[in-house]
Amino acid sequence: MWSTRELAELAGTTLRAVRHYHDIGLIEEPERRPNGYKVYGVRELLRVLRIKRLTELGFSLSQVAEMAELDEYPLDALRALDAELATTMARLERSRAEIRRLMDGAIASDLPPELGPAAETAPISDADRSFIAVMTRVLGPRGVQAWKDLLENLPEHPAATEFDALGEDADEATRQDLAERLVDYVDALHAAHPGIAYEHAEVPGGARAARGVAEAAVADLYNAAQHDVMARLRVLRPTPPD
Amino acid sequence: MAWSTKQLADLANTTVSTVRHYHKVGLLDLPERGTNGYKHYDVSHLVRLLQIMRLSDLGIPLSRISEWDRTDSDFEDEIDRLDAEMAAAMDRMARVREELAAVKRHRSPADLPAGFAPLARELSDAQRAVLTVFSAVLSPADLDQLRQAMSTPDPATDAFESLPEDADDAAVERVAQQLVHSARETRNVHPALLDLTARSPHGEPAAQFALAHAVAQFYNPAQIRALQRLDALLAPKDPTD
């Protein structure tokens, strides 16, 4: 009655799909004309239409194959499909909202989304942004949360602004003075957000790996004068015993 | 300190082949090589890699990511299109969820054509089969007309569905007369039902051919005789008779 192409057209699907249903045994091989061409009837048309409808609802082809042998109503499968759709829709909605915020420049795409919109408005330098992006990879979820809290509550401080703008050729007196003025500020940040430090990393490799990454990031991102100020800060702020 | 490709991939929680792919499509700059000939990645590569992964997770095609920093209107158009596609996908999913809910609520067979779940309980196997063929050959508007018409209980349809194979001519005639009566009433409410196949996207002959074969396969000889009689009774009288 119908050729493979006619069957596919009538069922609103493609030749490829019909052939695939054959290959995986979802529809039986039809009769053949004396000339060898396949000839499909109502039975195959119904089968293809039903497969198409089930896959449109989200059933996989292997589920479709199993359904013929089911004795009970596939309630769990229907619920699972619905839950899957709900999850996908929520994910799409989040993506759309995020793309809109990215387009508006409300968030910078170089920082992980977990840091939230505060990451954009916080008064930090490009180097700091990159440093934070890297640290969120090695600290684990609590470390990310700590950075998020910090960014949401970051006070402006003249010494911090000076540090961001510190030229490579800053003289020693300037560097020492800046380090001294930064002590209280940095102490306060660590006291309020202990999770930001690599010592608290919760990922495979732990603090050791996190320290290596943090040092690499600092070396790449900050200039020699800034490195020197950090070294001086370490002297001024000895690590408290645990 | 510098990272190998494997270390970089681990830090970004991705695979070496992903990193290589980003190199290949020109999204991620190749790093310098150390004296031993191995690649040495630094923080700028990691930051860039994370950015690419993030945009890619959002559904932005790799081909457009290199232009992310640009703000020309082409790019904004592209993002608008992407957003519209996502919105359309969500609409489709919402519709499928409604259908799943209807199927679940009526415990109807999931493979019944969309929208017919509430009627499932009253349908015979033959009706389901013919309905499935209808769903393929009718235009969506006509299928909707059919759905509405079927929502009203019809004693003529019930009589037809239960007509036994060995029914005599009188019984067949009674059912045909009932169907004619019902068809004339339906004509006033759903005029489209009388020539459903005329507007088939597949063309009327193809649609009638498919339906005729479905009916022939699922209904017994007595029922088919009743349908033929119905056709004859409904056919416009030739005025020259």
PDB file of N, CA and C in Angstrom, chain A residues 227 229-239:
ATOM      1  N   HIS A 227      53.542  42.199  44.850  1.00  0.00           N
ATOM      2  CA  HIS A 227      54.092  40.989  45.497  1.00  0.00           C
ATOM      3  C   HIS A 227      54.838  41.369  46.774  1.00  0.00           C
ATOM      4  N   VAL A 229      54.418  44.004  48.671  1.00  0.00           N
ATOM      5  CA  VAL A 229      53.486  44.429  49.727  1.00  0.00           C
ATOM      6  C   VAL A 229      52.873  43.192  50.402  1.00  0.00           C
ATOM      7  N   MET A 230      52.542  42.178  49.600  1.00  0.00           N
ATOM      8  CA  MET A 230      51.972  40.952  50.182  1.00  0.00           C
ATOM      9  C   MET A 230      52.977  40.262  51.093  1.00  0.00           C
ATOM     10  N   ALA A 231      54.234  40.243  50.684  1.00  0.00           N
ATOM     11  CA  ALA A 231      55.271  39.621  51.509  1.00  0.00           C
ATOM     12  C   ALA A 231      55.403  40.375  52.831  1.00  0.00           C
ATOM     13  N   ARG A 232      55.359  41.699  52.738  1.00  0.00           N
ATOM     14  CA  ARG A 232      55.469  42.506  53.962  1.00  0.00           C
ATOM     15  C   ARG A 232      54.256  42.270  54.866  1.00  0.00           C
ATOM     16  N   LEU A 233      53.085  42.109  54.241  1.00  0.00           N
ATOM     17  CA  LEU A 233      51.870  41.838  55.022  1.00  0.00           C
ATOM     18  C   LEU A 233      51.998  40.523  55.788  1.00  0.00           C
ATOM     19  N   ARG A 234      52.616  39.537  55.151  1.00  0.00           N
ATOM     20  CA  ARG A 234      52.773  38.239  55.823  1.00  0.00           C
ATOM     21  C   ARG A 234      53.644  38.382  57.062  1.00  0.00           C
ATOM     22  N   VAL A 235      54.627  39.263  56.989  1.00  0.00           N
ATOM     23  CA  VAL A 235      55.484  39.494  58.156  1.00  0.00           C
ATOM     24  C   VAL A 235      54.696  40.225  59.233  1.00  0.00           C
ATOM     25  N   LEU A 236      53.884  41.193  58.791  1.00  0.00           N
ATOM     26  CA  LEU A 236      53.136  42.009  59.761  1.00  0.00           C
ATOM     27  C   LEU A 236      51.973  41.258  60.392  1.00  0.00           C
ATOM     28  N   ARG A 237      51.481  40.238  59.646  1.00  0.00           N
ATOM     29  CA  ARG A 237      50.329  39.456  60.151  1.00  0.00           C
ATOM     30  C   ARG A 237      50.740  38.007  60.287  1.00  0.00           C
ATOM     31  N   PRO A 238      51.469  37.645  61.333  1.00  0.00           N
ATOM     32  CA  PRO A 238      51.872  36.249  61.451  1.00  0.00           C
ATOM     33  C   PRO A 238      50.626  35.345  61.561  1.00  0.00           C
ATOM     34  N   THR A 239      50.692  34.192  60.933  1.00  0.00           N
ATOM     35  CA  THR A 239      49.538  33.287  60.959  1.00  0.00           C
ATOM     36  C   THR A 239      49.234  32.879  62.396  1.00  0.00           C
TER      37      THR A 239
END
